[in-house]
Structure formats: C-alpha cells, structure tokens
XYZ file of C-alpha atoms in Angstrom:
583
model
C 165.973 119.136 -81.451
C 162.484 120.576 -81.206
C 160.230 118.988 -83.463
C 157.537 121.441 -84.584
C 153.687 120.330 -85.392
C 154.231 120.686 -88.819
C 157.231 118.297 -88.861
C 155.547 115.358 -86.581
C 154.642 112.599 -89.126
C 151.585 111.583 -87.224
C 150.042 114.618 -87.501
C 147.537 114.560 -89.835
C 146.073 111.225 -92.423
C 148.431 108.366 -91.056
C 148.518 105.428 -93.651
C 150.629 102.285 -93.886
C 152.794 104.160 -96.765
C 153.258 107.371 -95.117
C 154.848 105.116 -92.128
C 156.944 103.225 -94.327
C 158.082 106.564 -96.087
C 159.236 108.086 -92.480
C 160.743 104.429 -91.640
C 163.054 104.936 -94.792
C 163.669 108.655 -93.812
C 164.742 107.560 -90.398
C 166.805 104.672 -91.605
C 168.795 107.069 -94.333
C 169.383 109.221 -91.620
C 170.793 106.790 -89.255
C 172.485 104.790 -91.838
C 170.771 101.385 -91.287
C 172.072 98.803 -93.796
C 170.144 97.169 -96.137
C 170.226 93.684 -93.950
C 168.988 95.635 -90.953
C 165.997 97.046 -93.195
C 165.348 93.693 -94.377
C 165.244 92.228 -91.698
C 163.096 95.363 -90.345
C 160.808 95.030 -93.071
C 160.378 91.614 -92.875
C 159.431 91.354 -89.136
C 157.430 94.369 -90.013
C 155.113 92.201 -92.523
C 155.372 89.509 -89.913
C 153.634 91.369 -87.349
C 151.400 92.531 -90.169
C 150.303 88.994 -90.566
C 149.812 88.527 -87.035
C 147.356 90.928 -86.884
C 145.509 90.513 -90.232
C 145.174 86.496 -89.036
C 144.059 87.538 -85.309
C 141.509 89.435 -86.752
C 140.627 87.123 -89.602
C 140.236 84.366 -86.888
C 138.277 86.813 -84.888
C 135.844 87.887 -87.512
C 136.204 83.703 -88.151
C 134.710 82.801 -84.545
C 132.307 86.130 -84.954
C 130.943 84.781 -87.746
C 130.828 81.070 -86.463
C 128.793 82.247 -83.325
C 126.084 84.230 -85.761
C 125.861 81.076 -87.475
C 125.166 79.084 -84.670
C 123.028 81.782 -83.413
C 120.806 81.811 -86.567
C 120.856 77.923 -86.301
C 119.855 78.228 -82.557
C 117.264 81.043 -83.388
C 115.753 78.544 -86.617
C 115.906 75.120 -84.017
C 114.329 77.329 -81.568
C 111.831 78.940 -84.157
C 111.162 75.052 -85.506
C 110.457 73.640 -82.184
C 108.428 76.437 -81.045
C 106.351 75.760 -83.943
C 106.560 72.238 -83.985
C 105.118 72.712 -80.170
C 102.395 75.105 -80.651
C 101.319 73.335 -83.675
C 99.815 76.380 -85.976
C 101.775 78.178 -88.236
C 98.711 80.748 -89.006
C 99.124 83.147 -86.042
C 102.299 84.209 -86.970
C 104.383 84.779 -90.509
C 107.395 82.713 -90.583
C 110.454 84.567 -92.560
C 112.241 82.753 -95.525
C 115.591 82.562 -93.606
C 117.925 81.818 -96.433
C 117.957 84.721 -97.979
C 120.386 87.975 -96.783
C 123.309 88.062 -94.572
C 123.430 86.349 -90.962
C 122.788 89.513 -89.083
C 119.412 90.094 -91.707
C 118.320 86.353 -91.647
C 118.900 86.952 -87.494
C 116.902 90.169 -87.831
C 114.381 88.642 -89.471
C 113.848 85.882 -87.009
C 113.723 87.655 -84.318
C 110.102 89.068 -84.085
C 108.628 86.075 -84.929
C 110.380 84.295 -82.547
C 109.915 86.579 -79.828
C 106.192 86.610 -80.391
C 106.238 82.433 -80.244
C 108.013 82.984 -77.265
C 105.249 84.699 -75.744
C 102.828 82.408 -77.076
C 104.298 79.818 -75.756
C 104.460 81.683 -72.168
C 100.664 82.353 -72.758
C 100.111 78.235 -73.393
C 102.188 77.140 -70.929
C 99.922 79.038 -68.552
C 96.965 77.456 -69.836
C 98.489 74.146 -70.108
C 99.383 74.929 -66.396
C 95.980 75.614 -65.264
C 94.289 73.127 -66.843
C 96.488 70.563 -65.584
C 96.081 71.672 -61.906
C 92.470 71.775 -61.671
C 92.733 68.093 -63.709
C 95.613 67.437 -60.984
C 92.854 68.676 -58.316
C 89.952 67.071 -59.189
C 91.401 63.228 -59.776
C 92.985 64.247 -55.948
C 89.584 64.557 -54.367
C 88.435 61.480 -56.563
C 91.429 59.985 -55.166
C 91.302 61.251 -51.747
C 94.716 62.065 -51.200
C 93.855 66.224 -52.521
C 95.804 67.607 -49.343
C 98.882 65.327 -50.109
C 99.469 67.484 -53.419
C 101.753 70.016 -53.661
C 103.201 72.906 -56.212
C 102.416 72.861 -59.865
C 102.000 70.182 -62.385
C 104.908 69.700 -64.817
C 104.114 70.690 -68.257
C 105.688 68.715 -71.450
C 106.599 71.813 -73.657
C 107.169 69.592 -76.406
C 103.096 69.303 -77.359
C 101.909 72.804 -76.978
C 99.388 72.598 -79.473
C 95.996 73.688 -79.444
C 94.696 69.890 -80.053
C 96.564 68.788 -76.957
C 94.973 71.666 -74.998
C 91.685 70.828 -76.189
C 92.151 67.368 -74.920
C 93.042 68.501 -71.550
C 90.050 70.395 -71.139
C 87.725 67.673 -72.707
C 89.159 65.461 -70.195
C 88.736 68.229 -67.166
C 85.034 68.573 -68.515
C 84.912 65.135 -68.202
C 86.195 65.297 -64.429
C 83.996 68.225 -63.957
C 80.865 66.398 -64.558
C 81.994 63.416 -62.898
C 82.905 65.188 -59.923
C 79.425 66.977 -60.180
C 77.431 63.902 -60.285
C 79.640 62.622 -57.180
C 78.669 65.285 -55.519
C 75.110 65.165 -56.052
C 75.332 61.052 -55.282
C 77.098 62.247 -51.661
C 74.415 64.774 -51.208
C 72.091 62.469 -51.806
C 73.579 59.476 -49.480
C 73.794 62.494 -46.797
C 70.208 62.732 -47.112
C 69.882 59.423 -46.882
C 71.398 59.244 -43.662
C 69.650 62.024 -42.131
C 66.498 60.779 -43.236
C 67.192 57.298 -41.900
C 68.967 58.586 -38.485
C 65.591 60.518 -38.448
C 63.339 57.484 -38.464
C 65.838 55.463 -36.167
C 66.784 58.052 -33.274
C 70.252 58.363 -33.767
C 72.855 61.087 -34.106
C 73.129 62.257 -37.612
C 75.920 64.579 -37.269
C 77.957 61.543 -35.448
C 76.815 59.387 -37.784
C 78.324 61.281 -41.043
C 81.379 62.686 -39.701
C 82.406 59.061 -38.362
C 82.569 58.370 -42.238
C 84.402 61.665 -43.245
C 84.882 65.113 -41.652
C 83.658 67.282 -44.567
C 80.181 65.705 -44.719
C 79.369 68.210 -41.538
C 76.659 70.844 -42.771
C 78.738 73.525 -41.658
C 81.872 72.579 -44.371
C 80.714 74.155 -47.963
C 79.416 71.708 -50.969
C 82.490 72.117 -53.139
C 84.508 71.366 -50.581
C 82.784 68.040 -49.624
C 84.855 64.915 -49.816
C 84.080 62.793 -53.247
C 86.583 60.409 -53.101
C 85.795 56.774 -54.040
C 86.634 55.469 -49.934
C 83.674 58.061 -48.808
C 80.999 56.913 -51.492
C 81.776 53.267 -50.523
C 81.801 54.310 -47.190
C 78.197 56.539 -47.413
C 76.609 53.562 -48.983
C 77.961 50.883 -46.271
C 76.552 53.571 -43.884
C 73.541 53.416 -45.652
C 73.050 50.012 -46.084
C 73.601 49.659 -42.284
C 71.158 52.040 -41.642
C 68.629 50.044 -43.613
C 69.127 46.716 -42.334
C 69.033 48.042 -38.586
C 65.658 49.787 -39.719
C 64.298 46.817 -41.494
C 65.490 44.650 -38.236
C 63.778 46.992 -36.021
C 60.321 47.367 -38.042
C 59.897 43.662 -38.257
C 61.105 43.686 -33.944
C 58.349 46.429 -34.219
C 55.680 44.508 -36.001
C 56.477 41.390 -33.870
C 55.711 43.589 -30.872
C 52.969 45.059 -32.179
C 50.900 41.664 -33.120
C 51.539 40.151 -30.330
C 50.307 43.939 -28.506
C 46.779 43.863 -30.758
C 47.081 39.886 -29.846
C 47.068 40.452 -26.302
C 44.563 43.506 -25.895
C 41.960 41.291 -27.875
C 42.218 38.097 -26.037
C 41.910 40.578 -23.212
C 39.608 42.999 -24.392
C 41.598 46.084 -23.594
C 39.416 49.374 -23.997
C 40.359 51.312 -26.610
C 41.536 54.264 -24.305
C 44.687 51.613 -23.212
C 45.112 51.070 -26.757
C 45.709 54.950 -27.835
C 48.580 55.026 -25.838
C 50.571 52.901 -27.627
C 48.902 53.621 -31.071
C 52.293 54.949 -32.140
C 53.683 51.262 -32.590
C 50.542 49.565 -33.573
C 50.347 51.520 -36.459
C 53.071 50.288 -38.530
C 51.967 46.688 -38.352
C 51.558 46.258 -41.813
C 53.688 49.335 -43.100
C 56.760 48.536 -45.527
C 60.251 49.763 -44.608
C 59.790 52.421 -47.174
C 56.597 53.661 -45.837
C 57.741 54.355 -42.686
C 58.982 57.731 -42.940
C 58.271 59.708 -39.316
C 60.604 60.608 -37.061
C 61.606 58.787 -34.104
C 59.144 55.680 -35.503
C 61.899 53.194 -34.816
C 64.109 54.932 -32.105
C 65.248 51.872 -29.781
C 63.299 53.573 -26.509
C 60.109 53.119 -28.482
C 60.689 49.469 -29.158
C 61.510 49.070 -25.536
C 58.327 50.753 -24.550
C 56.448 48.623 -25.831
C 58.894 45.363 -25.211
C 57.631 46.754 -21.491
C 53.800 46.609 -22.489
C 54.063 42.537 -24.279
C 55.569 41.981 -20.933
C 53.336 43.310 -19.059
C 50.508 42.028 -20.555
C 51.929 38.353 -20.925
C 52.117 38.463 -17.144
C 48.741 39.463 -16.739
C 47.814 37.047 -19.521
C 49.181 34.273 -17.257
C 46.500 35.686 -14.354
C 43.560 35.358 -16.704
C 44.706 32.141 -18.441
C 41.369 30.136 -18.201
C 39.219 33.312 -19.480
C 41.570 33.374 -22.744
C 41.828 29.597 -22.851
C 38.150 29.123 -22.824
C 37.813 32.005 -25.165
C 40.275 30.367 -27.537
C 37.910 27.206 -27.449
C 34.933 29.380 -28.408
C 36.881 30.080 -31.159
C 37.937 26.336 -32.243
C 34.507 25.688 -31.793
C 32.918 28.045 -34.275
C 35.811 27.270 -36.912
C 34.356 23.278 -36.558
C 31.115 24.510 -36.743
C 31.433 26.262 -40.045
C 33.236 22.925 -41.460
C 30.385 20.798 -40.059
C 32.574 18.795 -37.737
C 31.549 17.568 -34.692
C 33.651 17.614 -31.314
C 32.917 16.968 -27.938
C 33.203 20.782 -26.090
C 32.383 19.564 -23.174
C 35.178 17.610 -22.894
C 37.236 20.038 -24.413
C 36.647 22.483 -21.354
C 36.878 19.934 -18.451
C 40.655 19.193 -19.816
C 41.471 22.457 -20.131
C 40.314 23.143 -16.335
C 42.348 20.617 -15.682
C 45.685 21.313 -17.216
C 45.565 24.580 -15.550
C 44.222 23.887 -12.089
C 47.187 21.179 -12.135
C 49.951 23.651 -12.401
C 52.090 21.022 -15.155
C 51.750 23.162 -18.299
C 52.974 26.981 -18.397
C 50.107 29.006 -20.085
C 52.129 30.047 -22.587
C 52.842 26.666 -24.032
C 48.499 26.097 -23.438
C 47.782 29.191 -25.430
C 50.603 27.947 -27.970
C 49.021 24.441 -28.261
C 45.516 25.958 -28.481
C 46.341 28.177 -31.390
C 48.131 25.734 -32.878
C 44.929 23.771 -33.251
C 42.935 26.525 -34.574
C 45.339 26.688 -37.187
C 45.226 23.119 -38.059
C 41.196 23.505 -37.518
C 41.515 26.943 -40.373
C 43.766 24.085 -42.789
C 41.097 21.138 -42.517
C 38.140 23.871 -43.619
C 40.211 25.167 -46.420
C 40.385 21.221 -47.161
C 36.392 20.593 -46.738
C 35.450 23.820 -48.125
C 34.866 22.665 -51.742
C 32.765 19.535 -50.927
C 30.835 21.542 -47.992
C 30.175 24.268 -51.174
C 28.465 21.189 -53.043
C 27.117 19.912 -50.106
C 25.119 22.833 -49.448
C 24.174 22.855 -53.139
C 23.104 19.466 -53.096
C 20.855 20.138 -49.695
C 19.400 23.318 -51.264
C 18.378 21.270 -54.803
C 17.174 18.553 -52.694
C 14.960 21.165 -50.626
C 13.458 22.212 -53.990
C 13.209 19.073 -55.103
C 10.771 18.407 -51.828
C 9.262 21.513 -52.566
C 8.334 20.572 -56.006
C 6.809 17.486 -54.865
C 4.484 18.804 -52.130
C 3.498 21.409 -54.921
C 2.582 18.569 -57.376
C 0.125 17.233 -54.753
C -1.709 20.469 -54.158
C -4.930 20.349 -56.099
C -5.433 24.235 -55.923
C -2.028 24.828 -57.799
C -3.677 25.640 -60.905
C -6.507 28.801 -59.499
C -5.371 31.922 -60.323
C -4.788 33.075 -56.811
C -2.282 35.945 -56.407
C 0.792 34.190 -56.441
C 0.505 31.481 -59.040
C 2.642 33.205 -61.296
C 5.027 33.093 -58.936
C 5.218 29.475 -57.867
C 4.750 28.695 -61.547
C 8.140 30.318 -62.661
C 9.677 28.643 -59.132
C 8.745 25.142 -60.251
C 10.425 25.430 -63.736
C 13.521 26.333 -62.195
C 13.171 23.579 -59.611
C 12.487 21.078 -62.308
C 15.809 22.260 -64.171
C 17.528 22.503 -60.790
C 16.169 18.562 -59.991
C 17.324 17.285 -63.214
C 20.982 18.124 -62.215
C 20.778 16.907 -58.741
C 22.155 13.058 -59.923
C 25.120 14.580 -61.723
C 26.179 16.747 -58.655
C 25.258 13.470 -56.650
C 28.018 11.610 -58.673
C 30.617 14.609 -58.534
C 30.622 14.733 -54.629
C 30.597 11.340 -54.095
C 34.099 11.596 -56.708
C 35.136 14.329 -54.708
C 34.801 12.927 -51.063
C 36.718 9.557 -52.047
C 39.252 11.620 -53.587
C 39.587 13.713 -50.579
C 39.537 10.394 -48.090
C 41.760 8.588 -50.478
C 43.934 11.959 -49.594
C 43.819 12.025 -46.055
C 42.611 8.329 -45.061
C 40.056 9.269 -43.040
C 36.275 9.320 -43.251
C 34.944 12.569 -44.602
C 31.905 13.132 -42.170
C 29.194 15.709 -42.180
C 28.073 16.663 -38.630
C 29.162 13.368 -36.907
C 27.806 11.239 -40.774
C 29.736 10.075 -43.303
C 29.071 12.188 -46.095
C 29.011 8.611 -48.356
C 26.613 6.959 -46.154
C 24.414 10.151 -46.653
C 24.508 10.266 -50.265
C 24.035 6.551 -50.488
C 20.872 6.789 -48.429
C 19.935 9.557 -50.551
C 20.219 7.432 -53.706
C 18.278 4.504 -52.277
C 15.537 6.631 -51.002
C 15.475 7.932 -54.836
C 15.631 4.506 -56.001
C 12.725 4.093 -53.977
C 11.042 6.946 -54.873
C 10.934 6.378 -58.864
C 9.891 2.959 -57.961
C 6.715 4.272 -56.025
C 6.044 6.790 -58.987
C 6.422 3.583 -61.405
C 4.049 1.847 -59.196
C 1.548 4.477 -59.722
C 1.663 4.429 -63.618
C 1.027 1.073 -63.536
C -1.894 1.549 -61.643
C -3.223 4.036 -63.585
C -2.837 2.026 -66.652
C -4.677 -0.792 -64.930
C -7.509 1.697 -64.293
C -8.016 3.084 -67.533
C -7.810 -0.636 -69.198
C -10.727 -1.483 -66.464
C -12.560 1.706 -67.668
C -12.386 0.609 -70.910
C -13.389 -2.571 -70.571
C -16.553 -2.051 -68.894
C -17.531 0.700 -70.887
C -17.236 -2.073 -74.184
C -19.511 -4.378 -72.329
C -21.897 -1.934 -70.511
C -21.278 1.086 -72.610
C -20.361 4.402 -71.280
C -22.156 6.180 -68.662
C -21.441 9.477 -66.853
C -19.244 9.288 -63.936
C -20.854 9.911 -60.261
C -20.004 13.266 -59.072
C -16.827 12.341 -56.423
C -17.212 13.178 -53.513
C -15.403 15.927 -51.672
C -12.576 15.197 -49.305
C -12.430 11.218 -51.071
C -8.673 12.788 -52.193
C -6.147 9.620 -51.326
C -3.574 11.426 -49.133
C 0.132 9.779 -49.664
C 1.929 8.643 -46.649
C 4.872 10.739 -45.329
C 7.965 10.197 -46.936
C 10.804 8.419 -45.658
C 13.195 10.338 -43.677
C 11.766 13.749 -44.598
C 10.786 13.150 -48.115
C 8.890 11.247 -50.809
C 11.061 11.621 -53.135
C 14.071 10.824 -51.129
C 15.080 14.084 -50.109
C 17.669 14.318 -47.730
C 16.673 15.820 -44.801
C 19.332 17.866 -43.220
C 19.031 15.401 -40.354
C 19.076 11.760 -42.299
C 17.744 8.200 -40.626
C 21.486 7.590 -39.733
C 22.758 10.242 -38.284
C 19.461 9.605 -35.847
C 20.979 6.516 -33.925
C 24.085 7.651 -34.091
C 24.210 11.345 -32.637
C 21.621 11.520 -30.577
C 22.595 14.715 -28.438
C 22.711 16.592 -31.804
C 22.337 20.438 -30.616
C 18.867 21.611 -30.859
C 20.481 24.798 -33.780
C 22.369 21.945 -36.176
C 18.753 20.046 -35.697
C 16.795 22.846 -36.360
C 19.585 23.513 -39.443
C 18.806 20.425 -41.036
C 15.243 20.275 -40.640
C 15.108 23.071 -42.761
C 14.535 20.972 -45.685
C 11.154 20.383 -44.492
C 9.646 23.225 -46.404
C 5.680 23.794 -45.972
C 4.188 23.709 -50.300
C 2.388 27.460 -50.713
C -1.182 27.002 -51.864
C -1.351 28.455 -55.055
C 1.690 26.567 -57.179
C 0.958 25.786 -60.837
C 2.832 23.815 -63.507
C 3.325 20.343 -63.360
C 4.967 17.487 -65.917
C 2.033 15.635 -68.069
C 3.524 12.086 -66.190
C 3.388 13.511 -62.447
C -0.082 14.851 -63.156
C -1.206 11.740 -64.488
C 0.524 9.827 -61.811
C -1.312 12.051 -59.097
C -4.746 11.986 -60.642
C -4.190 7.706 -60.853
C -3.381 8.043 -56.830
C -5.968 10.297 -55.580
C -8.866 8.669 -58.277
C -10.564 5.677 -56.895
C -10.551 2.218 -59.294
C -13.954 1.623 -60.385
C -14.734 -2.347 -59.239
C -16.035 -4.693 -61.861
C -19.369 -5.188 -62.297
C-alpha cells in the first residue's frame, strides 16, 4: 500500500516521542505481545545508553584535551615568560576565570606574540653568539674549522642574559682590536727591521702566517695567540741578528778607521766605505736606513780589513815604529824614562828575523800602550802635585831673586805689578812644606801599592823631595846666619857709638853691594831645579827638551819688584852692609 507524504511519520518535526508513538502504532497493528515490546523497549533504551555514554565519553576526552591544551598553552605561556624574563611588554590574562575554550581564547594572543618574541631573541641570541663564536675562533686560530650556527639555550632568553653576551662580544671586540693593532704593529716591525737587514719582508711574514701578506685585508688578518707569539719570536730574531751584525759592523769598522790611520789612508779611500764607518758608535735603535746591515755590506768591508791587514803586513816596520812614537809620547807625558833607542833596534830585529807574525808585533805593541795609558792614569795625581810643587818652588826662586834687587822699591812702570806677584808668591811659599809632606804621603802610598820606585824622569821622586828639604834646611840656616850677623853689627854700632859717641856714617860707596853666591843646585833657597844635583850623575844623556824643561825654574828677577817681609829686608841690608871694625 502506497504511503502518501502526509502519512510518512518522518515527515516533518521527528522527536524521540513521536517515534515511540509510531513504534506502538506499528506494534498494535502487527500484534506484538507485550514481552516482545518489552523486550523492544528495553534494547531500545539500551542502545539509547550506548549512545548517550559514547558521546558523554566523547565530550569526556574533548574536554580532557582542552584541558590539557589550556595547561600546555599556560606551561608554554609560563616558560616563555620565565625565558624572556619581562612581563611588561605584554599583558598576561587571568586564566582562571571563563570556560576552557575563553581561558584558551584568552591565551592565545599573548602567547602568540611571546612566540614571536621569542623568534625575534632567539635571532639575536643567535647572532651574538656567532660573532662571539667567531671572534674567540680567530683568537683561537682554528676560525675555518667552525661550522653552522651556535646552539642557543632557550631556557634564558632574557634581556640580562643578552646584555651579557654582548658585554662579553664588546669585550672580544676590543680585544680583537687591540690584537690587531699589536700584529700591525709587529708587521711593521718586521718590515722595518727586514729594511735595515736586507732581507725579504714578504718571505719573512708569510713564513709566520699567510694572512700577514699586504694584499689580504686588515680584518681578515690572523690574531690568533700562535701568530702573536710567532710575530714577536720573528721579531726578536730580527733584533738579535741586527744587534749581532751592528756590533760585526762596528768591529769592522774600528779596525777599518784603525787601519787607514796607522796607514794614513787619504780621505778620498775613506769616502768609499763611509757607509760602514758611520755607525761606529750608533745604537741598535739608531740605526734606522735601509740596507745599513744587509750581509753584502758587512762582507764588503770584511774584503777591505782584509785587504788592508795584508798590506799592513807589507808596511809593518812603518806602523811598528809609528806605534813606538806613540809609546814614547804617552811616557813622556808621565815623566818616565825609556831607552828608544833600544826600543827601535829590537823591533828591527824581530821583524827582519821573520819569528814573530806582525800581527802578534802590532798586538804586543798596543798592548803596551795600553799598559803605558794605565800607569799614567796611576801617576797622574802625584805628577798634578808635582807640577804644583815645581811651579811654587819657581816662585819661591822668583821671590828670592826679587828680595835681592835693590831697585824693587822705584816706582818704575811695573812695580805694581811685581808687588801684587810677590804677595801671592809669599802665600803660595808658605804652603809649599804642606804640599811637600802630602806628595811625599802620596808617592809611598803609591810604591807601597805597586813595589816599585816612583821615579820622575829617570829620579826618584823621594830622593828629589828629600834634597829639596835639605837644601831648605840649608837655606833657613843661611838666612839664620845672617840675623845673627846683623845683630852682631848693630850691638858693635852701639857700642862704639857709647864710647866714641855717634857720628854720621861715610857715604857708601857705589857698587860695595855684597853679591850672594849662587845657590845650590839652582837655588838659594833650595829650589828644586827641574834638573836636581842627582839626577846629574845619574842621567847624563838627559834630552836637551826635558833639560831645557827643567831648567825652567831658573827664572831671571824683573827689575822693578817691590814688597818684601820686615825679616828678609833686614836680613839683606845685614848682608850687603859692611861691619864697621873696632876702633
């Protein structure tokens, strides 16, 4: 049977009670029996309660997963946080209030916009980390061994930590600038230095690394610790090989200026090699020019010595005899006597005998004249008081011959002169016994020194000041001699004069002046002529120059001296004054 639109239960609003209606429709139609509906019904409300729990456990696991989403979505939101460490760039929801899907909506922007924060400071982190990465490489030197990224700890994303990083990668920066500038300035360095010394530069600094070459950019110049140790090993090298080869230098070129004196080169020779010579007393710091110490120069003039030694050995008696000159000067300045002669007749003979090589000769010869330079700087302190001494005793003589002259006091021009000369003598001869005692101190401490006999042109300085005092022993005891005398006189004079009474004295006659003998080796007084009484018997083939030296001290009295002590006056008037005899 046709059923019509109108008729078909499921047309139109289908509920659970319109179904069950048509169910007990059907069933009275067909004639089910009550068990059959019950048991109907009840697998009917079974099913029911299938359905009701699949969904319930449905909705059950829905509402499980939005839990554990929300919990996912608040760890996620807490650990971003935690990471980034600031809370004030973004608003943080109160997540316990509204449903799951509301507390879910409400998490969501914020932690989408950490999400990208944390995308944005991961970068950073990232970058910082590589150039950090980077730069301890090259400090390293194993840059080219690094590959791909750094790893960055998302757990610490904060701000601080960033901050640290790029206090630390300033802190790389700067040392990796100031490496940089100490390479640059070991490169120049070594150019300046392979400069000086000849040598390859651009062999010199790629031997210690590759990227030193001036063609390779500054930034990309090795810094690593192994080429700074290495630049300054190459540096130091450099210097000791150029303070090895300045002092070869220097040896070469003294014994070069050596040679060309003892030889008199002309200065024309001497030019030529004026580009060694000229260092000879230069520091290893002050020699800057280029080429100054390449190794061809040094064996240019390694060439020359050699050259000249050879003709050295050709002209050996000419620069042995000039050597002598020398020696003979420095004893003549000390006042030591030598026999030249000799001297020269042994070195004709050690070279005309062929037994001694010239260079051992000139060796010994210089030798001496150094000894000869040590035993001056030994004498030169007495020989200073020495001379003193001679040069007060010469005044002293002086003094004396002007105490004699009778036309000392006329006003000729001059006077004034000689006056102010003998007060200084007098001062100058009243110290004359203390330097007498300090050089006779100073001579036995210096032949206590040496044991030997200090001796003054071929005289023992002692026996010369001993003489010296004698003679001025003697000397006071003449001038005593003469007071006596004139006390004599006067007591004569005054006797007659009580017994005959006094009566005008004849006019004396002119040229009746009583001249005093000469004085004993050069002096009245005892002077010390600079030739004394001993040295006479001894040295008899004195040179005529030291003679003439030491006869010096035999000084002519000018005419016109005034001034003179009350006792010498009196002392000279009692000499020249005849004693009038007793009636």
């Amino acid at each position: 049977m046709a059923v019509t639109e109108a008729d078909n239960p499921l047309v139109g609003e289908i509920t659970c009670g319109s179904l069950l209606q048509k169910l007990q429709e059907i069933w009275d139609e067909v004639g089910e029996s009550d068990e059959e509906r019950d048991k109907m019904l009840l697998q009917i409300e079974q099913e029911c309660l299938d359905v009701y729990k699949r969904k319930v456990e449905q909705a059950a696991k829905s509402r499980a997963q939005l839990l554990q989403a929300l919990s996912d979505a608040k760890l996620e939101l807490s650990t971003l946080v935690s990471a980034l460490g600031d809370k004030s760039f973004i608003s943080i929801p109160e997540t316990t209030l509204g449903t799951i899907n509301e507390q879910l909506a409400a998490i969501a922007p914020a932690l989408e916009q950490l999400l990208k924060q944390k995308e944005e400071r991961v970068k950073e982190f990232s970058d910082v980390q590589s150039q950090i990465q980077k730069i301890c490489g090259e400090i390293a030197g194993n840059d080219s061994e690094q590959t791909g990224a750094p790893a960055v700890d998302e757990s610490d994303l904060s701000l601080k930590k960033l901050n640290e990083y790029q206090v630390k990668l300033q802190e790389l920066q700067k040392e990796k600038s100031d490496r940089l500038h100490k390479v640059l300035e070991f490169v120049s360095t070594v150019h300046d230095l392979c400069a000086v010394l000849g040598m390859d530069f651009l062999s010199t600094v790629t031997e210690v690394h590759p990227s030193l070459d001036d063609t390779t950019g500054v930034q990309s110049k090795s810094i690593s610790n192994d080429t700074l140790l290495r630049l300054a090993e190459t540096v130091s090298a450099l210097n000791e090989d150029k303070k090895q080869r300045l002092h070869k230098l220097q040896e070469l070129a003294t014994q070069l200026i050596d040679l060309w004196n003892l030889m008199d080169t002309p200065e024309e020779e001497r030019i030529l090699l004026d580009h060694v010579t000229c260092h000879t007393s230069a520091s290893v710091d002050g020699v800057t020019v280029p080429g100054a110490l390449a190794l061809d120069l040094i064996e240019q003039a390694e060439v020359e010595v050699e050259r000249l030694d050879q003709l050295k050995a050709s002209r050996m008696k000419e620069i042995a005899f000039k050597k002598q000159v020398e020696l003979e000067e420095i004893f003549a300045c000390a006042h030591i006597e030598i026999d030249p002669e000799a001297a020269r007749e042994k070195i004709m003979a050690l070279i005309d005998s062929g037994n001694v090589e010239p260079t051992e000769l000139l060796a010994d010869m210089d030798n001496q004249i150094a000894k000869a330079k040590e035993e001056v700087l030994s004498r030169k302190e007495i020989l200073d008081r020495v001379e003193k001494w001679m040069s007060a005793c010469e005044e002293e003589s002086w003094l004396e011959d002007y105490n004699r002259d009778e036309n000392r006091y006329n006003s000729s021009r001059g006077a004034h002169l000689n006056l102010k000369r003998a007060e200084k003598a007098r001062i100058l001869v009243n110290k004359i016994p203390g330097m007498v005692d300090t050089l006779v101190a100073k001579t036995r401490a210096w032949e206590e020194d040496r044991g030997t006999s200090f001796s003054y042109d071929g005289v023992p300085l002692l026996a010369m000041l001993d003489e010296y005092a004698m003679l001025r022993q003697e000397r006071e005891e003449e001038k005593r001699k003469l007071r006596d005398q004139k006390k004599y006189g006067e007591q004569q004079n005054t006797e007659q004069e009580a017994i005959f009474g006094s009566k005008p004295s004849p006019a004396r006659p002119s040229g009746t002046k009583k001249v005093v003998g000469p004085r004993a080796n050069g002096g009245t007084n005892g002077t010390p002529s600079r030739r004394l009484s001993l040295n006479a018997t001894q040295n008899g083939s004195r040179s005529a120059t030291k003679d003439g030296r030491r006869d010096s001290m035999k000084l002519a009295a000018p005419a016109n001296f005034v001034a003179i002590s009350k006792e010498d006056a009196a002392s000279h008037v009692s000499g020249t004054d005849p004693v009038p005899a007793s009636p």
